[in-house]
Amino acid sequence: MSSIHLQMLQSAFASEGAFGDLDAVKQWLREQNEKVHVSVNKVRFDQMEKWGYSSETGRIRHESGKFFSIDGIRIKTNWGAVPDWDQPIINQPEVGYLGFITKVIDGMLHFLVQAKIEPGNVNHVQLSPTLQATRSNYTQIHQGKKPLYLEYFQQATPAQILIDQLQSEQGARFLRKRNRNIIIRTEEDLPHYDNFIWLTLGQLKALMHTDNLVNMDTRTVISGICIGSDTNNLQFSSTSTHPLAAGFLNSTRDQSQAVHSIEAIITFITALKSTYDLEVDRIDLKKVRNWIFDADAIRHEENKYFRVIAVDVEIGNREVVKWSQPMVEPAQEGLCAFVCKNINGVLHFAMQAKLECGNFDIVEFAPTVQCLTGNYLTSSSSSLPFLDYVLHSRNEQRILDVLQSEEGGRFYKEQNRNMIVLAGDDIDDQLPEKFIWLTLGQIHTFLKFNNYLNIQARSLISAIPFHE
Amino acid sequence: MSSIHLQMLQSAFASEGAFGDLDAVKQWLREQNEKVHVSVNKVRFDQMEKWGYSSETGRIRHESGKFFSIDGIRIKTNWGAVPDWDQPIINQPEVGYLGFITKVIDGMLHFLVQAKIEPGNVNHVQLSPTLQATRSNYTQIHQGKKPLYLEYFQQATPAQILIDQLQSEQGARFLRKRNRNIIIRTEEDLPHYDNFIWLTLGQLKALMHTDNLVNMDTRTVISGICIGSDTNNLQFSSTSTHPLAAGFLNSTRDQSQAVHSIEAIITFITALKSTYDLEVDRIDLKKVRNWIFDADAIRHEENKYFRVIAVDVEIGNREVVKWSQPMVEPAQEGLCAFVCKNINGVLHFAMQAKLECGNFDIVEFAPTVQCLTGNYLTSSSSSLPFLDYVLHSRNEQRILDVLQSEEGGRFYKEQNRNMIVLAGDDIDDQLPEKFIWLTLGQIHTFLKFNNYLNIQARSLISAIPFHE
């Protein structure tokens, strides 16, 4: 086994690190929160500085044409019950960096984590990757400061790069948006800034089991780490080991007992992508059917899904301290949940193939249940497979049950319930159409290649715990 | 090793099969050619039946809106020397089937091959997959007959499917076009039609070393077969074994000596996709800059690249015997060549990352040299890396050197020179930017996932020979 795999595994099991224990981290995060001034006020679209609707382009855009825009799209598909619809969507064609620097400190691999304020965050400050920067950020369109630590990523040698993947964002909200998820390691002494700390992978994962502490960008990068793939003969007997840790490691390593081969899973996806169409045409934001473009919001005529709003932002420790921007505000919370089950002695995840209008390639693997901003609590339980099962699961089945924020730079106070539920024989091995069992190792195989797992699935995978 | 891997390997080494030897196959193909009447006449666009330019949509389309259309596109990219250009392109959003049925006959795995006429073929009839059908074909938009053997693919069980992949078509000519490349096996007795024969994989590969006998669709499906991946301890001592067969098998199996890990190759691609943009907007075909829309052709003002033409077709053994359609006629021939080299004792292929305007995901792996319809014979030799080397390689370096047709249903008499050249120490291990060494096993890993290898690269891979 290569030493980096062993280091990553050890870090995943470590609930204490150079900074101290989890309480110390939470206390530090509270202090970071208290130190900063944050003010986010909703305004009218025509009050936004440097942003506005352009009748020429039919979109809400920044005067530079950079950052992102709010576009209208018309979707045609033969996938579900609704053959066509219009909606607003965030169009951000640039690929940005989401990156962690890692380093061995006191013999243990640590991640350089940033306490970052985003205007949309429920609680202002969350734990973010070392670097979180759009290309507009790092080419400094907005005349702000250069993002901290950017040069370490730009100058990383192949030997320093642990993962480097393009991964998708929310397909219902972003038009084919992707980010570069990257983790590098260094042995250098780095400059220290007081909103950065070093945490173990185990600490990051543990913090994902408390509501809204770890931001979406951290979760997506962490999901790319395949823990235990090369660790055939290791035994962990720590008292703080999670009761399912051995099961997770085994599901990563042993593919001989998987329900489906990788080739059969590729066949499953190929058949769906060959059968279903997704046609997306950009239209003028003023011509989006069934949506109302008011002075201060673009909203669905039945107030469903989400609203596009405008905000003025003033915050303390960000590159630019005062600006306007459009944001997306959800109509209600959502639920993302994986159902897992031991089959043939190996833990499997029930993956759902899901078409979302902004998907880069028609369908992606989504959690077993994903009803983003759907009103699932009042809907009939039979409407969505496994929804009822997940909502009525017993506490001891719940490996994860937590509220997680969507990306606070674009989404206004959006949080979704994230759950991983361990099923028994009450869930059949035979899954409904468009669902398929994957082991954790197979999930990581698809994760390595572009655009196979959606961000909701990755968010759940990142939180898989190895210690209590 | 599973029996199917062994059967595939044996079939790849078999230069004779149930139908006889290669001469018998060539003779049969000549007879098939003589049996059919083929007439293809160039006409004016306004003489095409059921096809025409529509000012409403700005494209040349079929009156049903099905099949395909000729669109105008405007491209913006920061990839090469030209930041933006316009061009016509074939837009065929439907995913079609390209499929082979295989069956063990006389103890040997055989492929059911069709002698198929396409209007654009240089020599009318070429060896085609069992099934070659767009969705319009098999949903019978054009009132033709149902494609033969379609039901075997539609009803195939997972255990019958050997490969099932979405693969791209020519990115300079097709807008994000993909086909479902599928191989199934059966033990049933199949109905026999006189334009179908059973060939071994070795025969198909051998026939690819004669000009224009095996069509593009056959080549792309065959490229998906990874030969020898599970064949660790096999020895082949047949006198007709290709001198490089052991090298090809070794390059498929042994990744421990590969120059780059799979993760490093993913980093290479991720960096390119994060750095380079490809923005494609559809525009009216009459507004395509630098192209002239005449009564009988859309051509570049300097007569470069290709022309869109209109033809009347009359052929004998196709579902519909008489029709009109637009086609693409190249301005000149092109060259696609791989340079290979033994490094660390393992055969590596010099892959080029290439951006083409119709690419699904910005860049794909292309052959070392790819100058489709470029006037390479008169251009300065220094203009393209490895072009001069390939053109001046010695005969004994040339593993492959053959003319191959592009898809005859869309391209009018287009053929390109296909070469695989084995380099020695005269080629440096250090490659230019945007080039990277891959083993054959790594090539097949990327081939399994969507849209990593372009069709020119796959065409070359399919022709890798195992027997003389």
PDB file of C-alpha atoms in Angstrom, chain B residues 50-222:
ATOM      1  CA  LYS B  50     -38.725  16.212 -48.271  1.00  0.00           C
ATOM      2  CA  TRP B  51     -35.554  18.102 -47.353  1.00  0.00           C
ATOM      3  CA  GLY B  52     -34.820  21.819 -47.541  1.00  0.00           C
ATOM      4  CA  TYR B  53     -33.588  24.982 -45.898  1.00  0.00           C
ATOM      5  CA  SER B  54     -36.107  26.411 -43.477  1.00  0.00           C
ATOM      6  CA  SER B  55     -35.814  30.126 -42.798  1.00  0.00           C
ATOM      7  CA  GLU B  56     -37.888  29.619 -39.667  1.00  0.00           C
ATOM      8  CA  THR B  57     -35.351  27.278 -38.056  1.00  0.00           C
ATOM      9  CA  GLY B  58     -32.309  28.471 -39.992  1.00  0.00           C
ATOM     10  CA  ARG B  59     -31.289  24.902 -40.837  1.00  0.00           C
ATOM     11  CA  ILE B  60     -31.548  22.317 -43.608  1.00  0.00           C
ATOM     12  CA  ARG B  61     -33.962  19.738 -42.293  1.00  0.00           C
ATOM     13  CA  HIS B  62     -36.274  16.849 -43.151  1.00  0.00           C
ATOM     14  CA  GLU B  63     -39.950  17.765 -43.250  1.00  0.00           C
ATOM     15  CA  SER B  64     -40.572  15.410 -40.301  1.00  0.00           C
ATOM     16  CA  GLY B  65     -37.971  17.212 -38.192  1.00  0.00           C
ATOM     17  CA  LYS B  66     -36.318  13.799 -37.685  1.00  0.00           C
ATOM     18  CA  PHE B  67     -33.095  12.109 -38.904  1.00  0.00           C
ATOM     19  CA  PHE B  68     -30.605  14.971 -38.745  1.00  0.00           C
ATOM     20  CA  SER B  69     -30.213  18.573 -39.803  1.00  0.00           C
ATOM     21  CA  ILE B  70     -27.450  20.790 -41.136  1.00  0.00           C
ATOM     22  CA  ASP B  71     -27.070  23.675 -38.706  1.00  0.00           C
ATOM     23  CA  GLY B  72     -24.882  26.727 -38.492  1.00  0.00           C
ATOM     24  CA  ILE B  73     -22.782  27.198 -35.371  1.00  0.00           C
ATOM     25  CA  ARG B  74     -20.603  29.963 -33.972  1.00  0.00           C
ATOM     26  CA  ILE B  75     -17.650  28.732 -31.919  1.00  0.00           C
ATOM     27  CA  LYS B  76     -15.691  30.641 -29.278  1.00  0.00           C
ATOM     28  CA  THR B  77     -12.689  29.063 -27.614  1.00  0.00           C
ATOM     29  CA  ASN B  78      -9.379  29.983 -25.997  1.00  0.00           C
ATOM     30  CA  TRP B  79      -7.843  26.692 -27.228  1.00  0.00           C
ATOM     31  CA  GLY B  80      -5.863  27.478 -30.373  1.00  0.00           C
ATOM     32  CA  ALA B  81      -4.774  30.343 -32.563  1.00  0.00           C
ATOM     33  CA  VAL B  82      -8.299  31.050 -33.834  1.00  0.00           C
ATOM     34  CA  PRO B  83     -10.526  32.438 -31.052  1.00  0.00           C
ATOM     35  CA  ASP B  84     -13.803  32.213 -32.963  1.00  0.00           C
ATOM     36  CA  TRP B  85     -15.247  30.921 -36.204  1.00  0.00           C
ATOM     37  CA  ASP B  86     -18.490  29.848 -37.840  1.00  0.00           C
ATOM     38  CA  GLN B  87     -19.194  26.634 -39.697  1.00  0.00           C
ATOM     39  CA  PRO B  88     -21.983  24.319 -40.798  1.00  0.00           C
ATOM     40  CA  ILE B  89     -22.320  21.131 -38.761  1.00  0.00           C
ATOM     41  CA  ILE B  90     -24.412  17.967 -38.754  1.00  0.00           C
ATOM     42  CA  ASN B  91     -26.855  17.978 -35.868  1.00  0.00           C
ATOM     43  CA  GLN B  92     -28.202  14.524 -35.058  1.00  0.00           C
ATOM     44  CA  PRO B  93     -29.252  14.496 -31.421  1.00  0.00           C
ATOM     45  CA  GLU B  94     -30.655  10.958 -31.471  1.00  0.00           C
ATOM     46  CA  VAL B  95     -28.526   8.162 -30.090  1.00  0.00           C
ATOM     47  CA  GLY B  96     -28.497   5.267 -32.562  1.00  0.00           C
ATOM     48  CA  TYR B  97     -27.535   1.612 -32.266  1.00  0.00           C
ATOM     49  CA  LEU B  98     -24.277   0.250 -33.651  1.00  0.00           C
ATOM     50  CA  GLY B  99     -24.436  -3.365 -32.632  1.00  0.00           C
ATOM     51  CA  PHE B 100     -22.917  -6.773 -33.253  1.00  0.00           C
ATOM     52  CA  ILE B 101     -24.475 -10.129 -32.469  1.00  0.00           C
ATOM     53  CA  THR B 102     -21.820 -12.726 -31.618  1.00  0.00           C
ATOM     54  CA  LYS B 103     -22.165 -16.473 -31.346  1.00  0.00           C
ATOM     55  CA  VAL B 104     -19.891 -19.465 -30.869  1.00  0.00           C
ATOM     56  CA  ILE B 105     -19.786 -21.435 -34.129  1.00  0.00           C
ATOM     57  CA  ASP B 106     -17.555 -24.495 -34.460  1.00  0.00           C
ATOM     58  CA  GLY B 107     -16.060 -23.668 -31.065  1.00  0.00           C
ATOM     59  CA  MET B 108     -15.023 -20.151 -32.108  1.00  0.00           C
ATOM     60  CA  LEU B 109     -16.686 -16.775 -31.327  1.00  0.00           C
ATOM     61  CA  HIS B 110     -18.000 -15.180 -34.551  1.00  0.00           C
ATOM     62  CA  PHE B 111     -19.472 -11.751 -35.335  1.00  0.00           C
ATOM     63  CA  LEU B 112     -22.558 -11.364 -37.523  1.00  0.00           C
ATOM     64  CA  VAL B 113     -21.410  -8.915 -40.192  1.00  0.00           C
ATOM     65  CA  GLN B 114     -23.551  -7.134 -42.757  1.00  0.00           C
ATOM     66  CA  ALA B 115     -22.584  -6.120 -46.272  1.00  0.00           C
ATOM     67  CA  LYS B 116     -24.137  -2.674 -46.235  1.00  0.00           C
ATOM     68  CA  ILE B 117     -24.449  -0.069 -48.934  1.00  0.00           C
ATOM     69  CA  GLU B 118     -24.168   3.529 -47.920  1.00  0.00           C
ATOM     70  CA  PRO B 119     -24.564   6.298 -50.478  1.00  0.00           C
ATOM     71  CA  GLY B 120     -21.291   7.989 -49.555  1.00  0.00           C
ATOM     72  CA  ASN B 121     -19.091   4.881 -49.622  1.00  0.00           C
ATOM     73  CA  VAL B 122     -16.206   5.006 -52.104  1.00  0.00           C
ATOM     74  CA  ASN B 123     -16.894   1.388 -53.048  1.00  0.00           C
ATOM     75  CA  HIS B 124     -20.620   1.196 -52.216  1.00  0.00           C
ATOM     76  CA  VAL B 125     -20.648  -1.938 -50.020  1.00  0.00           C
ATOM     77  CA  GLN B 126     -18.638  -2.255 -46.800  1.00  0.00           C
ATOM     78  CA  LEU B 127     -18.660  -4.587 -43.811  1.00  0.00           C
ATOM     79  CA  SER B 128     -20.981  -3.140 -41.236  1.00  0.00           C
ATOM     80  CA  PRO B 129     -22.253  -4.124 -37.785  1.00  0.00           C
ATOM     81  CA  THR B 130     -25.237  -6.473 -37.539  1.00  0.00           C
ATOM     82  CA  LEU B 131     -27.388  -3.488 -36.649  1.00  0.00           C
ATOM     83  CA  GLN B 132     -26.781   0.093 -37.646  1.00  0.00           C
ATOM     84  CA  ALA B 133     -29.852   2.160 -36.940  1.00  0.00           C
ATOM     85  CA  THR B 134     -30.770   5.629 -35.803  1.00  0.00           C
ATOM     86  CA  ARG B 135     -33.741   5.988 -33.531  1.00  0.00           C
ATOM     87  CA  SER B 136     -35.664   7.405 -36.518  1.00  0.00           C
ATOM     88  CA  ASN B 137     -34.802   4.159 -38.318  1.00  0.00           C
ATOM     89  CA  TYR B 138     -36.074   1.876 -35.667  1.00  0.00           C
ATOM     90  CA  THR B 139     -39.109   3.913 -34.759  1.00  0.00           C
ATOM     91  CA  GLN B 140     -39.763   3.793 -38.517  1.00  0.00           C
ATOM     92  CA  ILE B 141     -40.301   7.482 -39.208  1.00  0.00           C
ATOM     93  CA  HIS B 142     -39.531   6.911 -42.856  1.00  0.00           C
ATOM     94  CA  GLN B 143     -41.972   4.019 -43.262  1.00  0.00           C
ATOM     95  CA  GLY B 144     -39.193   1.655 -44.206  1.00  0.00           C
ATOM     96  CA  LYS B 145     -38.859  -1.870 -42.942  1.00  0.00           C
ATOM     97  CA  LYS B 146     -37.867  -2.536 -39.350  1.00  0.00           C
ATOM     98  CA  PRO B 147     -34.075  -3.018 -39.208  1.00  0.00           C
ATOM     99  CA  LEU B 148     -33.101  -6.696 -39.221  1.00  0.00           C
ATOM    100  CA  TYR B 149     -32.141  -8.231 -35.850  1.00  0.00           C
ATOM    101  CA  LEU B 150     -33.254  -5.101 -33.944  1.00  0.00           C
ATOM    102  CA  GLU B 151     -35.302  -7.180 -31.499  1.00  0.00           C
ATOM    103  CA  TYR B 152     -32.264  -9.172 -30.355  1.00  0.00           C
ATOM    104  CA  PHE B 153     -30.680  -5.976 -29.081  1.00  0.00           C
ATOM    105  CA  GLN B 154     -33.864  -4.618 -27.574  1.00  0.00           C
ATOM    106  CA  GLN B 155     -34.491  -7.877 -25.719  1.00  0.00           C
ATOM    107  CA  ALA B 156     -30.895  -8.658 -24.685  1.00  0.00           C
ATOM    108  CA  THR B 157     -30.501  -9.632 -21.028  1.00  0.00           C
ATOM    109  CA  PRO B 158     -27.590  -8.229 -18.987  1.00  0.00           C
ATOM    110  CA  ALA B 159     -25.816 -11.598 -19.194  1.00  0.00           C
ATOM    111  CA  GLN B 160     -25.877 -11.415 -22.999  1.00  0.00           C
ATOM    112  CA  ILE B 161     -24.274  -7.964 -23.207  1.00  0.00           C
ATOM    113  CA  LEU B 162     -20.503  -7.947 -23.745  1.00  0.00           C
ATOM    114  CA  ILE B 163     -20.058  -4.197 -24.213  1.00  0.00           C
ATOM    115  CA  ASP B 164     -22.553  -1.354 -24.206  1.00  0.00           C
ATOM    116  CA  GLN B 165     -21.007   2.103 -24.419  1.00  0.00           C
ATOM    117  CA  LEU B 166     -21.913   5.568 -25.649  1.00  0.00           C
ATOM    118  CA  GLN B 167     -19.213   6.752 -28.018  1.00  0.00           C
ATOM    119  CA  SER B 168     -18.721  10.007 -29.902  1.00  0.00           C
ATOM    120  CA  GLU B 169     -18.598  10.686 -33.637  1.00  0.00           C
ATOM    121  CA  GLN B 170     -16.455  13.167 -35.587  1.00  0.00           C
ATOM    122  CA  GLY B 171     -16.288  16.288 -33.448  1.00  0.00           C
ATOM    123  CA  ALA B 172     -15.465  18.572 -36.382  1.00  0.00           C
ATOM    124  CA  ARG B 173     -18.533  17.469 -38.320  1.00  0.00           C
ATOM    125  CA  PHE B 174     -21.148  16.338 -35.812  1.00  0.00           C
ATOM    126  CA  LEU B 175     -22.566  18.414 -32.981  1.00  0.00           C
ATOM    127  CA  ARG B 176     -22.161  16.244 -29.872  1.00  0.00           C
ATOM    128  CA  LYS B 177     -23.325  13.145 -31.738  1.00  0.00           C
ATOM    129  CA  ARG B 178     -23.062   9.812 -29.965  1.00  0.00           C
ATOM    130  CA  ASN B 179     -23.962   6.246 -30.717  1.00  0.00           C
ATOM    131  CA  ARG B 180     -24.683   3.257 -28.551  1.00  0.00           C
ATOM    132  CA  ASN B 181     -21.894   0.772 -29.303  1.00  0.00           C
ATOM    133  CA  ILE B 182     -23.140  -2.631 -28.234  1.00  0.00           C
ATOM    134  CA  ILE B 183     -22.045  -6.268 -28.604  1.00  0.00           C
ATOM    135  CA  ILE B 184     -24.329  -9.081 -27.501  1.00  0.00           C
ATOM    136  CA  ARG B 185     -23.950 -12.847 -27.596  1.00  0.00           C
ATOM    137  CA  THR B 186     -26.548 -15.446 -28.315  1.00  0.00           C
ATOM    138  CA  GLU B 187     -26.828 -19.209 -28.468  1.00  0.00           C
ATOM    139  CA  GLU B 188     -30.020 -19.084 -30.517  1.00  0.00           C
ATOM    140  CA  ASP B 189     -30.368 -20.032 -34.137  1.00  0.00           C
ATOM    141  CA  LEU B 190     -30.827 -16.774 -36.005  1.00  0.00           C
ATOM    142  CA  PRO B 191     -32.667 -16.121 -39.252  1.00  0.00           C
ATOM    143  CA  HIS B 192     -30.224 -15.903 -42.152  1.00  0.00           C
ATOM    144  CA  TYR B 193     -30.164 -13.171 -44.796  1.00  0.00           C
ATOM    145  CA  ASP B 194     -27.878 -13.325 -47.769  1.00  0.00           C
ATOM    146  CA  ASN B 195     -26.089 -10.041 -47.071  1.00  0.00           C
ATOM    147  CA  PHE B 196     -24.939 -11.255 -43.643  1.00  0.00           C
ATOM    148  CA  ILE B 197     -21.987 -13.540 -42.795  1.00  0.00           C
ATOM    149  CA  TRP B 198     -20.222 -14.721 -39.627  1.00  0.00           C
ATOM    150  CA  LEU B 199     -16.593 -13.568 -39.213  1.00  0.00           C
ATOM    151  CA  THR B 200     -14.031 -13.987 -36.456  1.00  0.00           C
ATOM    152  CA  LEU B 201     -12.624 -10.931 -34.718  1.00  0.00           C
ATOM    153  CA  GLY B 202      -9.273 -11.751 -36.297  1.00  0.00           C
ATOM    154  CA  GLN B 203     -10.838 -11.654 -39.760  1.00  0.00           C
ATOM    155  CA  LEU B 204     -12.495  -8.299 -39.102  1.00  0.00           C
ATOM    156  CA  LYS B 205      -9.180  -6.908 -37.890  1.00  0.00           C
ATOM    157  CA  ALA B 206      -7.301  -8.338 -40.860  1.00  0.00           C
ATOM    158  CA  LEU B 207      -9.816  -6.822 -43.278  1.00  0.00           C
ATOM    159  CA  MET B 208      -9.162  -3.441 -41.686  1.00  0.00           C
ATOM    160  CA  HIS B 209      -5.690  -3.636 -43.226  1.00  0.00           C
ATOM    161  CA  THR B 210      -7.174  -3.404 -46.737  1.00  0.00           C
ATOM    162  CA  ASP B 211      -8.508  -0.043 -47.956  1.00  0.00           C
ATOM    163  CA  ASN B 212     -12.183   0.726 -47.393  1.00  0.00           C
ATOM    164  CA  LEU B 213     -13.594  -2.736 -46.670  1.00  0.00           C
ATOM    165  CA  VAL B 214     -14.684  -2.269 -43.044  1.00  0.00           C
ATOM    166  CA  ASN B 215     -16.912   0.679 -42.312  1.00  0.00           C
ATOM    167  CA  MET B 216     -16.466   3.248 -39.568  1.00  0.00           C
ATOM    168  CA  ASP B 217     -19.327   1.866 -37.499  1.00  0.00           C
ATOM    169  CA  THR B 218     -17.725  -1.572 -37.371  1.00  0.00           C
ATOM    170  CA  ARG B 219     -14.415  -0.040 -36.371  1.00  0.00           C
ATOM    171  CA  THR B 220     -15.846   1.989 -33.493  1.00  0.00           C
ATOM    172  CA  VAL B 221     -17.714  -0.991 -32.013  1.00  0.00           C
ATOM    173  CA  ILE B 222     -14.681  -3.280 -32.331  1.00  0.00           C
TER     174      ILE B 222
END
